[in-house]
Tab-separated table of C-alpha atoms in Angstrom:
chain	number	residue	atom	x	y	z
A	1	ASP	CA	-40.397	184.644	114.604
A	2	THR	CA	-41.913	182.856	111.615
A	3	GLU	CA	-39.141	180.593	110.502
A	4	VAL	CA	-37.745	177.144	110.976
A	5	THR	CA	-33.981	177.034	111.402
A	6	GLN	CA	-31.710	174.073	110.774
A	7	THR	CA	-28.085	173.488	111.636
A	8	PRO	CA	-25.666	172.713	110.208
A	9	LYS	CA	-26.267	173.837	106.619
A	10	HIS	CA	-23.795	171.283	105.295
A	11	LEU	CA	-22.421	168.113	106.848
A	12	VAL	CA	-19.870	165.644	105.538
A	13	MET	CA	-19.452	162.468	107.530
A	14	GLY	CA	-17.834	159.077	107.226
A	15	MET	CA	-19.770	155.842	107.559
A	16	THR	CA	-18.485	155.258	111.097
A	17	ASN	CA	-19.226	158.747	112.412
A	18	LYS	CA	-21.999	159.846	114.741
A	19	LYS	CA	-23.501	163.252	114.070
A	20	SER	CA	-26.722	165.120	114.769
A	21	LEU	CA	-28.932	167.493	112.807
A	22	LYS	CA	-30.806	170.164	114.696
A	23	CYS	CA	-34.066	171.952	113.948
A	24	GLU	CA	-35.712	174.772	115.866
A	25	GLN	CA	-38.955	176.713	115.578
A	26	HIS	CA	-40.468	179.371	117.815
A	27	MET	CA	-43.898	179.631	116.228
A	28	GLY	CA	-45.586	177.576	118.931
A	29	HIS	CA	-46.158	174.746	116.474
A	30	ARG	CA	-46.906	171.393	118.054
A	31	ALA	CA	-46.132	169.139	115.115
A	32	MET	CA	-42.632	168.721	113.684
A	33	TYR	CA	-41.377	166.634	110.800
A	34	TRP	CA	-38.224	165.237	109.241
A	35	TYR	CA	-38.072	164.755	105.495
A	36	LYS	CA	-35.374	163.453	103.187
A	37	GLN	CA	-35.032	164.835	99.677
A	38	LYS	CA	-32.836	163.366	96.946
A	39	ALA	CA	-31.955	165.329	93.833
A	40	LYS	CA	-34.862	165.862	91.422
A	41	LYS	CA	-37.254	164.031	93.759
A	42	PRO	CA	-39.999	165.274	96.070
A	43	PRO	CA	-39.473	165.383	99.834
A	44	GLU	CA	-40.109	162.020	101.490
A	45	LEU	CA	-41.505	161.943	105.000
A	46	MET	CA	-39.348	160.191	107.606
A	47	PHE	CA	-40.794	161.057	111.026
A	48	VAL	CA	-43.626	163.053	112.571
A	49	TYR	CA	-43.693	164.324	116.146
A	50	SER	CA	-46.935	165.571	117.612
A	51	TYR	CA	-46.875	167.230	121.025
A	52	GLU	CA	-43.311	165.983	121.456
A	53	LYS	CA	-44.255	162.354	120.921
A	54	LEU	CA	-43.263	160.308	117.899
A	55	SER	CA	-46.455	159.617	115.982
A	56	ILE	CA	-45.209	158.461	112.585
A	57	ASN	CA	-42.059	156.551	111.628
A	58	GLU	CA	-42.084	155.806	107.926
A	59	SER	CA	-40.114	152.570	108.305
A	60	VAL	CA	-36.885	154.526	108.529
A	61	PRO	CA	-33.725	152.481	109.254
A	62	SER	CA	-32.547	152.603	112.849
A	63	ARG	CA	-29.344	154.372	111.849
A	64	PHE	CA	-31.581	157.471	111.884
A	65	SER	CA	-32.808	158.289	115.386
A	66	PRO	CA	-35.107	161.259	115.979
A	67	GLU	CA	-35.485	163.108	119.250
A	68	CYS	CA	-37.805	165.906	120.351
A	69	PRO	CA	-36.390	167.365	123.601
A	70	ASN	CA	-39.082	170.063	123.801
A	71	SER	CA	-41.803	171.655	121.708
A	72	SER	CA	-39.365	173.943	119.878
A	73	LEU	CA	-36.550	171.531	119.113
A	74	LEU	CA	-36.189	168.486	116.904
A	75	ASN	CA	-32.987	166.510	116.456
A	76	LEU	CA	-32.008	163.749	114.071
A	77	HIS	CA	-29.154	161.585	115.306
A	78	LEU	CA	-27.131	159.842	112.626
A	79	HIS	CA	-24.958	156.769	113.091
A	80	ALA	CA	-23.338	154.320	110.686
A	81	LEU	CA	-24.873	155.923	107.627
A	82	GLN	CA	-24.399	154.681	104.078
A	83	PRO	CA	-23.375	156.747	101.028
A	84	GLU	CA	-26.940	156.377	99.678
A	85	ASP	CA	-28.146	158.360	102.709
A	86	SER	CA	-26.559	161.461	101.189
A	87	ALA	CA	-29.427	163.892	100.616
A	88	LEU	CA	-31.003	167.153	101.730
A	89	TYR	CA	-32.640	166.676	105.134
A	90	LEU	CA	-35.549	169.006	105.714
A	91	CYS	CA	-37.291	169.846	108.936
A	92	ALA	CA	-40.815	171.255	108.973
A	93	SER	CA	-43.374	172.313	111.527
A	94	SER	CA	-47.108	172.946	111.555
A	95	PRO	CA	-49.504	174.291	114.177
A	96	GLN	CA	-50.655	170.750	114.832
A	97	ARG	CA	-51.270	167.536	113.008
A	98	GLY	CA	-54.425	167.423	111.003
A	99	VAL	CA	-55.802	167.423	107.513
A	100	TYR	CA	-55.379	171.200	107.062
A	101	ASN	CA	-51.696	170.820	107.365
A	102	GLU	CA	-49.671	173.790	106.173
A	103	GLN	CA	-46.154	172.821	106.988
A	104	PHE	CA	-43.371	175.377	107.177
A	105	PHE	CA	-39.975	174.131	106.116
A	106	GLY	CA	-36.459	174.995	107.168
A	107	PRO	CA	-33.657	175.500	104.641
A	108	GLY	CA	-32.372	171.948	105.086
A	109	THR	CA	-29.061	170.296	105.896
A	110	ARG	CA	-27.127	169.000	102.905
A	111	LEU	CA	-25.615	165.705	104.104
A	112	THR	CA	-22.811	163.885	102.305
A	113	VAL	CA	-21.788	160.441	103.522
A	114	LEU	CA	-18.368	159.297	102.341
B	1	ASP	CA	-47.209	154.227	93.540
B	2	GLN	CA	-47.149	157.958	92.783
B	3	GLN	CA	-50.403	159.260	94.227
B	4	VAL	CA	-49.671	162.877	93.282
B	5	LYS	CA	-48.298	163.523	89.814
B	6	GLN	CA	-46.935	166.545	88.061
B	7	ASN	CA	-46.510	165.404	84.512
B	8	SER	CA	-44.582	168.421	83.265
B	9	PRO	CA	-41.058	168.382	84.676
B	10	SER	CA	-40.396	171.848	83.320
B	11	LEU	CA	-42.176	174.916	81.974
B	12	SER	CA	-40.846	178.098	80.388
B	13	VAL	CA	-42.963	181.270	80.338
B	14	GLN	CA	-42.273	184.842	79.333
B	15	GLU	CA	-42.318	187.545	81.965
B	16	GLY	CA	-45.770	189.108	82.276
B	17	ARG	CA	-47.575	186.077	80.870
B	18	ILE	CA	-49.588	183.472	82.757
B	19	SER	CA	-47.890	180.373	84.162
B	20	ILE	CA	-50.103	177.316	84.595
B	21	LEU	CA	-48.764	174.404	86.586
B	22	ASN	CA	-50.771	171.203	86.721
B	23	CYS	CA	-51.138	168.406	89.225
B	24	ASP	CA	-53.150	165.184	89.207
B	25	TYR	CA	-53.914	162.881	92.094
B	26	THR	CA	-55.316	159.397	92.408
B	27	ASN	CA	-56.240	159.026	96.090
B	28	SER	CA	-59.888	159.996	96.619
B	29	MET	CA	-59.185	160.411	100.353
B	30	PHE	CA	-57.193	163.574	99.655
B	31	ASP	CA	-59.212	166.655	100.498
B	32	TYR	CA	-56.633	169.343	101.116
B	33	PHE	CA	-54.108	170.492	98.568
B	34	LEU	CA	-51.116	172.780	98.809
B	35	TRP	CA	-48.548	174.330	96.515
B	36	TYR	CA	-44.966	174.879	97.566
B	37	LYS	CA	-42.193	176.725	95.787
B	38	LYS	CA	-38.576	175.707	96.172
B	39	TYR	CA	-35.400	177.537	95.274
B	40	PRO	CA	-32.122	175.597	95.058
B	41	ALA	CA	-30.463	174.975	98.441
B	42	GLU	CA	-33.559	176.181	100.305
B	43	GLY	CA	-36.508	174.436	101.892
B	44	PRO	CA	-39.934	174.507	100.221
B	45	THR	CA	-41.960	177.658	100.880
B	46	PHE	CA	-45.726	177.378	101.322
B	47	LEU	CA	-47.599	179.339	98.637
B	48	ILE	CA	-51.305	178.615	98.665
B	49	SER	CA	-53.746	175.882	99.599
B	50	ILE	CA	-57.285	174.779	98.830
B	51	SER	CA	-59.714	172.482	100.556
B	52	SER	CA	-61.978	170.173	98.638
B	53	ILE	CA	-65.092	172.158	99.531
B	54	LYS	CA	-63.851	174.926	97.242
B	55	ASP	CA	-62.984	174.975	93.571
B	56	LYS	CA	-60.869	178.122	93.591
B	57	ASN	CA	-58.644	180.018	95.986
B	58	GLU	CA	-56.865	183.241	95.150
B	59	ASP	CA	-53.988	185.044	96.845
B	60	GLY	CA	-52.532	187.973	94.954
B	61	ARG	CA	-50.917	186.729	91.754
B	62	PHE	CA	-51.520	183.089	92.680
B	63	THR	CA	-54.761	181.197	92.085
B	64	VAL	CA	-55.326	177.507	92.654
B	65	PHE	CA	-58.165	175.690	90.896
B	66	LEU	CA	-59.483	172.307	91.977
B	67	ASN	CA	-61.516	169.935	89.818
B	68	LYS	CA	-62.496	167.127	92.162
B	69	SER	CA	-64.264	165.023	89.576
B	70	ALA	CA	-61.143	165.009	87.417
B	71	LYS	CA	-58.823	164.751	90.441
B	72	HIS	CA	-56.884	167.662	89.017
B	73	LEU	CA	-55.591	170.930	90.354
B	74	SER	CA	-53.702	173.766	88.798
B	75	LEU	CA	-51.743	176.784	89.952
B	76	HIS	CA	-52.008	179.970	87.915
B	77	ILE	CA	-49.448	182.736	88.329
B	78	VAL	CA	-50.407	186.043	86.735
B	79	PRO	CA	-48.378	187.978	85.797
B	80	SER	CA	-45.290	185.790	85.924
B	81	GLN	CA	-42.106	187.423	87.196
B	82	PRO	CA	-38.454	186.327	86.924
B	83	GLY	CA	-38.386	185.795	90.699
B	84	ASP	CA	-41.033	183.102	90.253
B	85	SER	CA	-38.432	180.857	88.615
B	86	ALA	CA	-38.218	177.866	90.950
B	87	VAL	CA	-39.433	174.293	91.349
B	88	TYR	CA	-43.102	174.054	92.278
B	89	PHE	CA	-44.438	171.072	94.213
B	90	CYS	CA	-48.073	170.262	94.741
B	91	ALA	CA	-48.914	168.294	97.865
B	92	ALA	CA	-52.018	166.636	99.242
B	93	SER	CA	-53.343	165.420	102.548
B	94	GLY	CA	-56.635	164.060	103.771
B	95	THR	CA	-58.593	162.024	106.253
B	96	GLY	CA	-57.155	158.562	106.463
B	97	THR	CA	-53.680	159.717	105.484
B	98	ALA	CA	-52.607	160.409	109.071
B	99	SER	CA	-52.273	164.055	107.994
B	100	LYS	CA	-49.164	163.221	105.974
B	101	LEU	CA	-48.354	165.421	103.043
B	102	THR	CA	-47.809	163.536	99.810
B	103	PHE	CA	-45.772	165.545	97.351
B	104	GLY	CA	-45.748	165.491	93.572
B	105	THR	CA	-42.494	165.244	91.644
B	106	GLY	CA	-42.247	168.964	90.966
B	107	THR	CA	-42.290	171.267	87.939
B	108	ARG	CA	-39.377	173.560	87.251
B	109	LEU	CA	-40.693	176.968	86.136
B	110	GLN	CA	-38.412	179.296	84.216
B	111	VAL	CA	-39.697	182.831	83.668
B	112	THR	CA	-37.765	184.487	80.883
B	113	LEU	CA	-37.357	188.190	80.164
């Protein structure tokens, strides 16, 4: 299994809702990432987990809450989002953190906040 | 502060010809560079990478060239095929960057028949 899967593909939520994005990989990778991508922009790193521990938080607002329940799963819990948080949310994984860092991306979740 | 730049937002090339996508970087701590390809509504797909100890890496139709002194890299696709039409991102990482990937702004490649 050489892919990263993400669910759901699309999500529409109101500003008072609580929802979660899910990411899964079965490649034995020990580093997992959340990125946010707005239209016509490059992916922007949000969080990095290494060996199931949060190692980087790129000053992301607390309305985004990551969780890594085990080495294959990564969740992003969403609460009280703003319309400007609408974007494509990408999950990625790599064998481990390090300079030689080929990350493998999932297809993304297209999030719309109303 | 855009540390990785792709100055051409778009490029159109005829099928069978060479596509050359360019990328410049400013951070001298970067020593590993990657190219990703992205189709609409999909995540980026890893294409090819190069470390700073090399100046060229080849994989099938894709070749990446690195000019460290100019802080410039390029991706050559030969021959170009219609299925290569996508947005191409270059990315960089290095010691001192906490192994984060910094992406360029992307170049949209259109391969025409």
